[in-house]
Coordinates of C-alpha atoms and ligand atoms in Angstrom, one line a residue:
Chain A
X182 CA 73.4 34.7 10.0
X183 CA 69.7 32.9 10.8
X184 CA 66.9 35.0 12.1
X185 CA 67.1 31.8 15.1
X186 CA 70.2 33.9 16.5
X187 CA 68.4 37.5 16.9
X188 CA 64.7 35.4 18.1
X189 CA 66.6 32.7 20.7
X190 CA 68.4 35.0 22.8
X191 CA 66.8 37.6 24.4
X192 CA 69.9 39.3 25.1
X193 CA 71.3 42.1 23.0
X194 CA 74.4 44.1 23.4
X195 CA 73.3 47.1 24.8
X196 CA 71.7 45.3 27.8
X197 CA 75.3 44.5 29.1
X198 CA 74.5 47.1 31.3
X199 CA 78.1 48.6 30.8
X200 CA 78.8 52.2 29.3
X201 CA 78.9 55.9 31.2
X202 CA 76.6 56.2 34.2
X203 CA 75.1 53.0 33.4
X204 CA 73.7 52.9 36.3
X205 CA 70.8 55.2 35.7
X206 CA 71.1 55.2 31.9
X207 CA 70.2 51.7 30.2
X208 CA 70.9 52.8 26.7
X209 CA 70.9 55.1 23.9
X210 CA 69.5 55.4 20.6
X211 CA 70.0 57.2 17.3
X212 CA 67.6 57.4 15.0
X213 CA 67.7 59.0 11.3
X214 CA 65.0 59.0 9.0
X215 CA 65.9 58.9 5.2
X216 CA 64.0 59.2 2.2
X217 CA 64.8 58.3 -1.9
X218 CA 64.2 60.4 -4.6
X219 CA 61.4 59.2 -7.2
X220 CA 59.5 57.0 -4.9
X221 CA 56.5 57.7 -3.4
X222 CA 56.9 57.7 1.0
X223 CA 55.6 54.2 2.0
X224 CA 51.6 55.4 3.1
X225 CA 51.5 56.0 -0.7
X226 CA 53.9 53.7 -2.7
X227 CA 52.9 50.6 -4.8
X228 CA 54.6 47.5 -4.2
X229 CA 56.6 47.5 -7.2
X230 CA 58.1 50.5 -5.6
X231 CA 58.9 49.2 -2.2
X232 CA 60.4 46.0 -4.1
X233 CA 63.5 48.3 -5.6
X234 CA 63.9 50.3 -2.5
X235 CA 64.2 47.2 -0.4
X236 CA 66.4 45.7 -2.9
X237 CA 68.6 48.8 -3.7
X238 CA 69.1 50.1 0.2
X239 CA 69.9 46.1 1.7
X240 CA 72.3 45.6 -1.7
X241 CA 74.0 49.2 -0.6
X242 CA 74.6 48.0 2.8
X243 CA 75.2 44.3 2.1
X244 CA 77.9 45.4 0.0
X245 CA 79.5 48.1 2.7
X246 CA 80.0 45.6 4.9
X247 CA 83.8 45.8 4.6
X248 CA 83.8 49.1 4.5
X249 CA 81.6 49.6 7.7
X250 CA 83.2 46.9 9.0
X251 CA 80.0 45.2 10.2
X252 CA 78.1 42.1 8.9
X253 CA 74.5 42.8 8.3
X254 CA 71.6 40.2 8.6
X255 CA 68.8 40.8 5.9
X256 CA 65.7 39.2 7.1
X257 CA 62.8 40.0 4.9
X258 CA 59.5 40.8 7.0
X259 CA 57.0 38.7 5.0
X260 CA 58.9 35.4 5.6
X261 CA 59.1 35.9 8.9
X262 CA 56.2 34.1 11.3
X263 CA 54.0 36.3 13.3
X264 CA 55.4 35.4 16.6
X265 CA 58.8 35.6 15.4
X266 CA 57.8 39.3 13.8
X267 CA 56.7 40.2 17.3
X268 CA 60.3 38.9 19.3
X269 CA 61.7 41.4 16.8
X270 CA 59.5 43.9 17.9
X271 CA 60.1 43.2 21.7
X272 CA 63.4 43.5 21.0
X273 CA 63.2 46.8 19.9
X274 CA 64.6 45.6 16.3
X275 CA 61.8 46.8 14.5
X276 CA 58.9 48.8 15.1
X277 CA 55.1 47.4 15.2
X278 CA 54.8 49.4 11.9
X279 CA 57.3 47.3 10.1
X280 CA 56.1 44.3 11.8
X281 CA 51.9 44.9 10.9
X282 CA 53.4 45.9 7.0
X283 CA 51.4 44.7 4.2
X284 CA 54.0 45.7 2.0
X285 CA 57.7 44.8 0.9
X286 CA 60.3 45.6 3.6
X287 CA 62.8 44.4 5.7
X288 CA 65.6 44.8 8.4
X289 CA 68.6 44.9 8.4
X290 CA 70.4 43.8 11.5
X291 CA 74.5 43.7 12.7
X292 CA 75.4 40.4 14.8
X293 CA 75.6 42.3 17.6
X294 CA 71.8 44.1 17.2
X295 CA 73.4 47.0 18.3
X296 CA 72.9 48.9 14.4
X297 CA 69.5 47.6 12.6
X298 CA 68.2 49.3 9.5
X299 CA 64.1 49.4 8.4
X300 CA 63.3 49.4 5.0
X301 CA 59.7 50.8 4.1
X302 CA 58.4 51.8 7.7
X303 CA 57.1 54.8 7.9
X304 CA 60.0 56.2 5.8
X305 CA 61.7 53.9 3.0
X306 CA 64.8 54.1 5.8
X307 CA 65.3 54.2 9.3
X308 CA 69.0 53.8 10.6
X309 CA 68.7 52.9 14.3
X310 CA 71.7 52.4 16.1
X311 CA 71.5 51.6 19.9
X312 CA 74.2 51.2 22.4
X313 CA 73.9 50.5 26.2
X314 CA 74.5 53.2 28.8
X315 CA 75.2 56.9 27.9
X316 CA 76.9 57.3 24.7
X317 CA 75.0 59.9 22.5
X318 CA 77.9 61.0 20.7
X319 CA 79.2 57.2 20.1
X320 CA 76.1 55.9 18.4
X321 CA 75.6 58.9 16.3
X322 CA 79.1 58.5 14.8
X323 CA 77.8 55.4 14.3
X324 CA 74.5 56.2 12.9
X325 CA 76.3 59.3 10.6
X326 CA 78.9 56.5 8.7
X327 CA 75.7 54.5 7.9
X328 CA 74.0 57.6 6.6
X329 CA 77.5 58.7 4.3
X330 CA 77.4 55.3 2.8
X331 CA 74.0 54.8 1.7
X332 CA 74.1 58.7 0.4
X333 CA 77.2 58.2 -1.8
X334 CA 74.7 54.8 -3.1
X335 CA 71.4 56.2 -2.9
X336 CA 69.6 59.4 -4.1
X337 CA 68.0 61.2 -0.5
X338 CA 64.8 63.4 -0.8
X339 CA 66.4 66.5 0.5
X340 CA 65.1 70.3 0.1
X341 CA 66.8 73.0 0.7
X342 CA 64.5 74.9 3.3
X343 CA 62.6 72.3 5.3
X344 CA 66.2 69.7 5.1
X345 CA 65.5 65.7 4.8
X346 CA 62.2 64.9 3.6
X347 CA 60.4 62.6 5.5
X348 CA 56.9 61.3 6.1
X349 CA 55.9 62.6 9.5
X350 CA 56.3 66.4 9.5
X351 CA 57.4 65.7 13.1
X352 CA 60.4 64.4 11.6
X353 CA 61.3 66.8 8.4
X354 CA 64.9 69.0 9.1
X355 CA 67.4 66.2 10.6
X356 CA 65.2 63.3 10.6
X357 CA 66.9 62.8 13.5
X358 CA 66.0 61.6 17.4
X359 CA 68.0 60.7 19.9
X360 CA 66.5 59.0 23.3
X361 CA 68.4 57.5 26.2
X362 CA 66.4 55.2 28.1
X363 CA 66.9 56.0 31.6
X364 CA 65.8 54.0 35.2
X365 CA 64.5 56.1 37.4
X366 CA 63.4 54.8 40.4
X367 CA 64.7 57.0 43.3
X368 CA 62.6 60.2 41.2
X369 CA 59.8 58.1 40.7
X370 CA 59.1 57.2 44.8
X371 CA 60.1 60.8 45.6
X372 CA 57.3 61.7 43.0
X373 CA 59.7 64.3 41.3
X374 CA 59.0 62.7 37.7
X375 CA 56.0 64.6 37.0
X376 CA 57.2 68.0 37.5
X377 CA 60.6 67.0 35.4
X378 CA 58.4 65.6 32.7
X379 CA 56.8 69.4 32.7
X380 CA 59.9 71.0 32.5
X381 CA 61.6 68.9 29.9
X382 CA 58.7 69.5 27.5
X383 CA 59.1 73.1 27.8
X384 CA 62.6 72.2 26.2
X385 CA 61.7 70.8 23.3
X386 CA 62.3 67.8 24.2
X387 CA 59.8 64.6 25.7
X388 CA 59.9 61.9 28.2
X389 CA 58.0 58.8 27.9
X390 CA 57.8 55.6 30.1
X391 CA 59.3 53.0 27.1
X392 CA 56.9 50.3 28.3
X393 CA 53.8 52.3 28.7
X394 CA 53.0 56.0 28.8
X395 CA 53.7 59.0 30.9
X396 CA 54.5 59.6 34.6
X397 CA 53.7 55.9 35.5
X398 CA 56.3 53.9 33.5
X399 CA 56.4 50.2 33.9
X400 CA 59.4 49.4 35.7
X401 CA 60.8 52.8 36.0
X402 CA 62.4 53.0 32.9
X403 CA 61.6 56.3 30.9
X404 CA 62.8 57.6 27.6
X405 CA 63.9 60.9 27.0
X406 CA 64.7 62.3 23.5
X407 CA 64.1 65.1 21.5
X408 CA 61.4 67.1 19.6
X409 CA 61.9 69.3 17.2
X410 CA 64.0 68.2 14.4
X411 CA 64.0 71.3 12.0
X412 CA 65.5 74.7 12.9
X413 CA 68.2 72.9 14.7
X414 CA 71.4 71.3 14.0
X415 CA 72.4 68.2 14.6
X416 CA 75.1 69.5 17.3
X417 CA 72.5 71.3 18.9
X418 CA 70.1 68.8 19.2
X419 CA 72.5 65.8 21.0
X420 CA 74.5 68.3 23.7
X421 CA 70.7 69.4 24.7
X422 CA 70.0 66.3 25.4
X423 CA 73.3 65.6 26.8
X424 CA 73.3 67.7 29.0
X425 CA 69.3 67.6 30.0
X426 CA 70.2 63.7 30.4
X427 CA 73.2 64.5 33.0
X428 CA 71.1 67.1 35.2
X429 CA 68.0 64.3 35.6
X430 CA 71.2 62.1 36.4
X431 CA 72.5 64.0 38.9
X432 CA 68.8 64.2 40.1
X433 CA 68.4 60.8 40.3
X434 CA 72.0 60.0 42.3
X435 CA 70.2 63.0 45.1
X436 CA 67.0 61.4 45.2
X437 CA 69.1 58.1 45.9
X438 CA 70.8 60.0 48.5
X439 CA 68.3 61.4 50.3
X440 CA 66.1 57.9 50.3
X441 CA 68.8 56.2 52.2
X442 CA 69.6 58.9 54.5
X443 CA 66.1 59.1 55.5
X444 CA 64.2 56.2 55.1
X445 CA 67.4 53.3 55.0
X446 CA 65.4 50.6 56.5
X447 CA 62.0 50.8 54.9
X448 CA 63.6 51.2 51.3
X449 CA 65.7 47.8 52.3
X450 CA 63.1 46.7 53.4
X451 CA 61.0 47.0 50.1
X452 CA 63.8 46.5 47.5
X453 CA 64.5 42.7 49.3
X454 CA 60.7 41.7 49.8
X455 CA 60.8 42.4 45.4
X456 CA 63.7 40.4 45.4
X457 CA 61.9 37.6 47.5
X458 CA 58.7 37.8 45.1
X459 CA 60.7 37.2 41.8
X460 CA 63.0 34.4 43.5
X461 CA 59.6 32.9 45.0
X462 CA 56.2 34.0 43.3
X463 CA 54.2 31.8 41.3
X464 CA 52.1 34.3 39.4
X465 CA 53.7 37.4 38.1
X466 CA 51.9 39.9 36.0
X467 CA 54.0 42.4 33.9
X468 CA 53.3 45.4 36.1
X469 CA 54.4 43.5 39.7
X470 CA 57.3 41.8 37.4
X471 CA 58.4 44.9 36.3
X472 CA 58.2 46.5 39.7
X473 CA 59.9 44.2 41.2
X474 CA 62.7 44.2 38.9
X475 CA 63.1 47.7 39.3
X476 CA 63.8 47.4 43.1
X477 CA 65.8 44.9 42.4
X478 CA 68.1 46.6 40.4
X479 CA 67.9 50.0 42.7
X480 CA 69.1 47.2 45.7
X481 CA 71.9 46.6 43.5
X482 CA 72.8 49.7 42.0
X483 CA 73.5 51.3 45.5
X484 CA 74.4 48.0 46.9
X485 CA 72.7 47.0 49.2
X486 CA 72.1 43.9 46.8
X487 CA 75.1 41.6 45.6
X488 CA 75.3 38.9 43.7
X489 CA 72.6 39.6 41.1
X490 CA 73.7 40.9 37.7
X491 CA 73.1 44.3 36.7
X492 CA 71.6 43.3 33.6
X493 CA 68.5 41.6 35.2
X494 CA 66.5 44.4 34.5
X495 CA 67.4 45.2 31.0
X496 CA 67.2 41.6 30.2
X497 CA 64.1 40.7 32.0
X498 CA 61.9 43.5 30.7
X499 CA 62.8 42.2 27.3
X500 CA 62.2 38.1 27.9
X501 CA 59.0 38.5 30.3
X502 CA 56.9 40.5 27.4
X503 CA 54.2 38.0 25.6
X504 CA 55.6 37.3 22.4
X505 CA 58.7 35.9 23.9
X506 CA 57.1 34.3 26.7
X507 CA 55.6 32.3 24.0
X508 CA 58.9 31.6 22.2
X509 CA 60.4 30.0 25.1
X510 CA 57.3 27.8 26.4
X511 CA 57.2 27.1 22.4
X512 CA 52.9 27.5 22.5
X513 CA 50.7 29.8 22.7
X514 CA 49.9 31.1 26.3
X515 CA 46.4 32.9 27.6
X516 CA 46.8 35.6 29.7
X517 CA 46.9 33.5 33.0
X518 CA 49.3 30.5 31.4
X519 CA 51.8 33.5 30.7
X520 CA 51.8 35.4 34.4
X521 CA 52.7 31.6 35.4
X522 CA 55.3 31.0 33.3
X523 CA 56.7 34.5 33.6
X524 CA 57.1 33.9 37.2
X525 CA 58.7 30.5 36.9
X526 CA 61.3 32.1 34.1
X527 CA 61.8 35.2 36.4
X528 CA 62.8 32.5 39.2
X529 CA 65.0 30.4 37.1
X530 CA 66.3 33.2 36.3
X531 CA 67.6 33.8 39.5
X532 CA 68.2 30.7 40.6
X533 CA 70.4 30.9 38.3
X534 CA 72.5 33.6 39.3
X535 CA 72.5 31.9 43.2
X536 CA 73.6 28.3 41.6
X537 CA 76.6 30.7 40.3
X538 CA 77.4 32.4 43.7
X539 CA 77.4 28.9 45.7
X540 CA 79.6 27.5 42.5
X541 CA 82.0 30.3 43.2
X542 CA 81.9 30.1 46.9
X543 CA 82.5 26.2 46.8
X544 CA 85.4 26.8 44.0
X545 CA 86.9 29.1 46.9
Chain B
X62 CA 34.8 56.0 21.5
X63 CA 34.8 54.2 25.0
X64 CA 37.6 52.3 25.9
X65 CA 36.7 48.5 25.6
X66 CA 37.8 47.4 28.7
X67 CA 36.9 49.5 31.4
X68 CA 34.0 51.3 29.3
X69 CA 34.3 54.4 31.4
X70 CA 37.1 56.6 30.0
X71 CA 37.8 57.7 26.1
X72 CA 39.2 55.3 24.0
X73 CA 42.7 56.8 23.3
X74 CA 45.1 54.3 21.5
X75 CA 44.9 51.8 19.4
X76 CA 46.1 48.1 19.7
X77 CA 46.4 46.1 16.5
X78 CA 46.1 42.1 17.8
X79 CA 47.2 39.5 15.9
X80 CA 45.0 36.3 16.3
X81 CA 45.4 33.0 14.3
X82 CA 46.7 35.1 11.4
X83 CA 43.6 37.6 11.4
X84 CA 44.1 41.0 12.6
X85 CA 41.8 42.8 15.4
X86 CA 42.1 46.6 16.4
X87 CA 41.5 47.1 20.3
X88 CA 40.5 50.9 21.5
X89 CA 41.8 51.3 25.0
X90 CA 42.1 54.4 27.7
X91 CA 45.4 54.9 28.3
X92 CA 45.0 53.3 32.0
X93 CA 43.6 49.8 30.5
X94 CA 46.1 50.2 27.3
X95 CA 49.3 50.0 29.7
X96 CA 47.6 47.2 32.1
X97 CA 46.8 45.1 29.2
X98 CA 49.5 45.7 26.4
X99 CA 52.5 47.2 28.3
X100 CA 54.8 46.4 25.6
X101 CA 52.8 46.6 22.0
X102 CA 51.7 49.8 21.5
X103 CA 53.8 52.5 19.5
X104 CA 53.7 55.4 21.5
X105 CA 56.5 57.3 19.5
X106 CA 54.1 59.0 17.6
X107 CA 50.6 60.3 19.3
X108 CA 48.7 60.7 15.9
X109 CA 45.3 61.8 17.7
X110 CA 47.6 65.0 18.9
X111 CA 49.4 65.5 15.9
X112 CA 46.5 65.4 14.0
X113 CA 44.6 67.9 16.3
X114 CA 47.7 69.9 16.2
X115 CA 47.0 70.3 12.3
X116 CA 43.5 71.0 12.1
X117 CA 43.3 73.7 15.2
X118 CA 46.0 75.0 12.5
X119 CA 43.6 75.1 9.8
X120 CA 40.6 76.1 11.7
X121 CA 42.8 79.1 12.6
X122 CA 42.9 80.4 9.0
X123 CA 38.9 79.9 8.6
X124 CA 38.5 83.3 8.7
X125 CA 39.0 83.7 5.0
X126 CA 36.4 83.2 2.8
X127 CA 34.6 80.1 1.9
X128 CA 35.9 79.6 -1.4
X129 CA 39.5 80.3 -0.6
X130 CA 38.8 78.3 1.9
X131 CA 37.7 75.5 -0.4
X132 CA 40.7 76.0 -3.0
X133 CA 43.0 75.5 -0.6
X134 CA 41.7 72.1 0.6
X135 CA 41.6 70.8 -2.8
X136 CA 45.2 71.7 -3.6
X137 CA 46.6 67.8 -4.6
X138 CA 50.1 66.8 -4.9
X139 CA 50.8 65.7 -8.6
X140 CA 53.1 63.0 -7.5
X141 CA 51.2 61.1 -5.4
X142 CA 47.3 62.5 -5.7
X143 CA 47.3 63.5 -2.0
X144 CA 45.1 66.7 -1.1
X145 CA 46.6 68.9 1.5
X146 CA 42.9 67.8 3.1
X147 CA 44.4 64.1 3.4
X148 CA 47.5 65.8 4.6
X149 CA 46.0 67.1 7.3
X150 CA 43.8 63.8 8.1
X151 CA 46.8 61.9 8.2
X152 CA 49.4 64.1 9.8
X153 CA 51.7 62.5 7.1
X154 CA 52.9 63.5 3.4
X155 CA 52.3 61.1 0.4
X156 CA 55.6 61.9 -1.0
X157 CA 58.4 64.3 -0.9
X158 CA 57.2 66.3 -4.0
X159 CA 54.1 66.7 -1.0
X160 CA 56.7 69.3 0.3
X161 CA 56.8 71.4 -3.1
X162 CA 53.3 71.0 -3.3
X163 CA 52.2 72.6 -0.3
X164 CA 55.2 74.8 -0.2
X165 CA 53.2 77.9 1.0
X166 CA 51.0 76.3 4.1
X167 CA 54.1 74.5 5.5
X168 CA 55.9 77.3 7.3
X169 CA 52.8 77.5 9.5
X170 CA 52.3 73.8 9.9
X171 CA 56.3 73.5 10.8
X172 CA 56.3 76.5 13.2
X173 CA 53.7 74.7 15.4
X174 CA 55.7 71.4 15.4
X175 CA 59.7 72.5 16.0
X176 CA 59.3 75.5 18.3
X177 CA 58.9 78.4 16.1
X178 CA 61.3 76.6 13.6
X179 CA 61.0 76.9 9.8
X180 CA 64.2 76.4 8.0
X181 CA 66.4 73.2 8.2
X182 CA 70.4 74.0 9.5
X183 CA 71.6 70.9 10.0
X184 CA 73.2 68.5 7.4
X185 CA 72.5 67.5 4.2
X186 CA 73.2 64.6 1.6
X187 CA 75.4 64.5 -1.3
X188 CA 77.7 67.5 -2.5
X189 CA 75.9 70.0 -1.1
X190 CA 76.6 68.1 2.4
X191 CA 79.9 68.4 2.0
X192 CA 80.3 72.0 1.3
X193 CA 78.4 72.5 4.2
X194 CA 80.7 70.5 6.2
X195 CA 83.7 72.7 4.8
X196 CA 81.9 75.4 5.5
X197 CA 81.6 74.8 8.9
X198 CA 84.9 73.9 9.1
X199 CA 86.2 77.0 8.1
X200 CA 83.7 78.9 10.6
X201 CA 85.5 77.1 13.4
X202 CA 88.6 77.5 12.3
X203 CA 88.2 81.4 12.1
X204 CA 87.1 81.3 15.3
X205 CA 90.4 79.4 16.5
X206 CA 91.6 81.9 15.1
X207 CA 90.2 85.3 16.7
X208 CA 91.2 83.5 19.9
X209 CA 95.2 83.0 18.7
X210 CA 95.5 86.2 17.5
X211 CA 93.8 87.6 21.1
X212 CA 96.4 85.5 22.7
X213 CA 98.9 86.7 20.6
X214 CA 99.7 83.3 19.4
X215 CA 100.4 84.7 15.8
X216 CA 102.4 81.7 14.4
X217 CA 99.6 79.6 15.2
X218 CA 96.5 82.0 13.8
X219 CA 98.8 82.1 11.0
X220 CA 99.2 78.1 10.7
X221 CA 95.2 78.7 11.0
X222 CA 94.6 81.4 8.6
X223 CA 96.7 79.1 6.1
X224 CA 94.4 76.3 6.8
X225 CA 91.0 78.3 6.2
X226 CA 92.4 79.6 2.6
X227 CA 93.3 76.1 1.5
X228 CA 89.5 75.0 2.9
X229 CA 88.3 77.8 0.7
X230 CA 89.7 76.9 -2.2
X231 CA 88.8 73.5 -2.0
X232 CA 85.1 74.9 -1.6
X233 CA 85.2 77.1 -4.9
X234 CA 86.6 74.8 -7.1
X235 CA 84.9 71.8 -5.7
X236 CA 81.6 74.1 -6.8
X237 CA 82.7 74.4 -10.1
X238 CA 83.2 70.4 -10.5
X239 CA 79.8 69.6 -9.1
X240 CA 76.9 71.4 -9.8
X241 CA 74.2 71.2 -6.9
X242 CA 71.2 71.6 -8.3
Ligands
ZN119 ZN1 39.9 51.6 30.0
ZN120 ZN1 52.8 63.9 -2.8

């Protein structure tokens, strides 16, 4: 398959906005970092080097693809444009790291984008596999067959005490993290995120706004995933934060609660004045945008809003960032030219989903 | 360093831009980094705290004399050249020999990073992954057990014990067939 599939479409299959609680969770990633014996890690390697790692891991997994009953996508980084390398990154297909290489790598990406696999980041691999709403268990049974079949193939840097070798000590034992990304709006206006973020650090585990840092995470999405990686098993490591993810969900549904018990109208209020700047505005920056699209998706979430997909905000976060901004208008855009056309995408947008609701009604 | 932007608070992260093909790095607060990149800087990693983490580490031990001191930073990695020094700069290894290298400082290093945490538990590749797997296997099958026989459910923690033997003997002579070095 093209790189044109992955960079046209900004929607990827864990933005369905389907999956346990996905209401509150977006999605969920598993990530394992992997290492070969008799190459240097990738801050250190020559490119002859990364030229047989690339080539041996994507021939492993090109060649699994019956087995693993999954068609892989290798797209080489360095033929790829800089724009295009961006979309990827966007998309949360491969990291800036990958993207910003100066060395041989590449990814490796399923049709549906829901497994990709980087060659020479930070580590010579990185299996990501990402699947929308709560399912931690799901994509690390996914992530684990990945990982058999490129150790039967390949030769891992493993020791004995300190487990999978990797280049970040942050990540030596089970190379292994696991985040749910999580929309949190109800904690967030209640100002309870700050004191959770406290808590869940003294866990051993971190929570992060995805686009941006900390307590004030653009659009109310944060990330929560774990620490440590040594000293603990892999077991361990995904019920924690299984079962830390379900308590800040049942956190979230009270703060919900207690919102529209007590202030009904002035939360209505709010959540259908964001939904009349995105169907009206004419300038958007990314912060309002993604504001916005968080009410929007609260108003719909506990109803109050009908008619709009649930996806909106999974999808929109995605398509209003700059590089694919750019994509679509097919130019480069200053900073002013892109809160313009990010509002009038944001608008068609939903226009599109009314010109479906009057189609329906009329169809009636 | 100042942040560019709002030249009042510290510079804390780093933005690589991409312009025309040339690269620029931006130094931003954390306020004006989130304003004016939401979505391109990599946050997974904070390397600035990492990196502190490392050194307060090594400052820690600079009680010792000078010279020990002094060997200790020039310890290099034969694999890839790296000195436990650029280690420490980095907050990343150079290669997985790195590990055997610096074998004796990395407890310490480790302990700070995972909670307390020294010793991996978890899976491993290969052969040696898969007697582990057996392994644990047969620990939760004992356990299955212990709870049939306190049940008095002896047909089953007999079906059980079975099971476990079988699992064991599959671990001894799979050991024999392939040597895990
Ligand atoms: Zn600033
Ligand atoms: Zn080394």
């Amino acid at each position: 398959m093209s790189i044109e599939h992955f960079l046209d479409n900004s929607i990827s299959s864990w933005m369905a906005g389907v999956g346990k609680h996905s209401d509150i969770v977006m999605s969920t990633r598993i990530r394992l970092a992997r290492n070969l014996n008799g190459y240097r890690f990738p801050l250190a390697f020559t490119e002859d080097e990364a030229h047989k790692i690339d080539q041996s891991v994507s021939a492993t997994l090109l060649d699994a693809s019956d087995e693993l009953q999954m068609q892989f996508s290798s797209i080489h980084i360095k033929d790829v444009s800089e724009l295009s390398r961006q979309v990827l990154v966007e998309k949360h297909l491969i990291s800036p790291k990958l993207a910003n290489s100066p060395m041989t790598g590449s990814v490796l990406l399923s049709n549906d984008e829901s497994v990709s696999v980087m060659v020479n980041e930070e580590d010579h691999i990185r299996i990501q596999c990402l699947f929308p709403g709560l399912q931690i268990q799901e994509a690390y049974a996914q992530a684990d067959v990945l990982d058999r079949v490129l150790d039967k193939e390949l030769s891992y840097a493993f020791d004995e005490q300190f487990g999978y070798l990797t280049s970040c000590p942050t990540n030596t034992g089970t190379g292994l993290r696991a985040s749910v990304m999580m929309h949190l709006p109800a904690l967030t206006m209640t100002k309870q995120m700050n004191r959770i973020v406290t808590i869940i650090s003294r866990l051993g585990m971190v929570v992060r706004g995805i686009y941006g840092e900390g307590s004030e995470a653009l659009g109310n999405v944060y990330q929560v995933s774990n620490q440590t990686t040594l000293g603990k098993s892999e077991e361990d490591i995904l019920a924690d934060l299984q079962s830390i993810t379900e308590q800040i969900i049942q956190k979230e549904r009270e703060a919900r609660d207690a919102l529209l018990k007590h202030s009904a109208n002035t939360l209505e209020d709010r959540l259908y004045r964001s939904l009349g700047t995105l169907s009206f505005a004419r300038i958007m920056a990314t912060d309002e945008a993604a504001r916005c699209l968080s009410d929007v998706r609260l108003g719909i979430d506990i109803g109050l809003i009908e008619d709009v997909d649930v996806s909106i905000l999974n999808e929109c976060m995605v398509f209003m960032q700059p590089g694919f901004l750019q994509k679509y208008a097919g130019t480069s855009l200053n900073t002013s030219e892109r809160d313009m056309f990010r509002a009038k995408l944001l608008r068609e947008r939903l226009q599109k989903e009314e010109k479906q609701k009057t189609k329906g009604e009329e169809s009636e | 360093m100042i942040c560019e932007n709002c030249k009042q608070r510290p510079a804390k992260v780093t933005v690589t831009q991409v312009h025309n093909g040339e690269h620029f790095e931006r130094h931003y607060c954390e306020v004006c980094a989130n304003s004016l990149h939401p979505f391109y800087v990599e946050y997974k990693q904070d390397p600035l705290s990492l990196h502190q983490l490392l050194s307060n580490w090594f400052s820690q031990t600079e009680q010792q004399p000078m010279q020990q001191k002094q060997q200790k930073n020039t310890i290099a990695c034969d694999e890839c050249g790296w000195s436990i020094q650029r280690f420490l700069d980095e907050g990343k290894f150079g290669c997985a020999n790195c590990y055997n290298s610096f074998r004796p400082q990395l407890p310490n290093v480790f302990k700070r990073l995972h909670n307390g945490n020294m010793k991996h538990i978890g899976k491993a590749p290969g052969a040696l992954g898969e007697k582990i797997a057996i392994k644990k296997r047969i620990e939760a099958i004992r356990s299955q057990m212990k709870d049939a026989i306190d049940t008095e459910s002896f047909e089953e923690a007999a079906k059980l014990r079975d099971e476990a033997r079988d699992l064991e003997s599959q671990l001894s002579t799979g050991g024999d067939q392939t040597d895990v070095n």
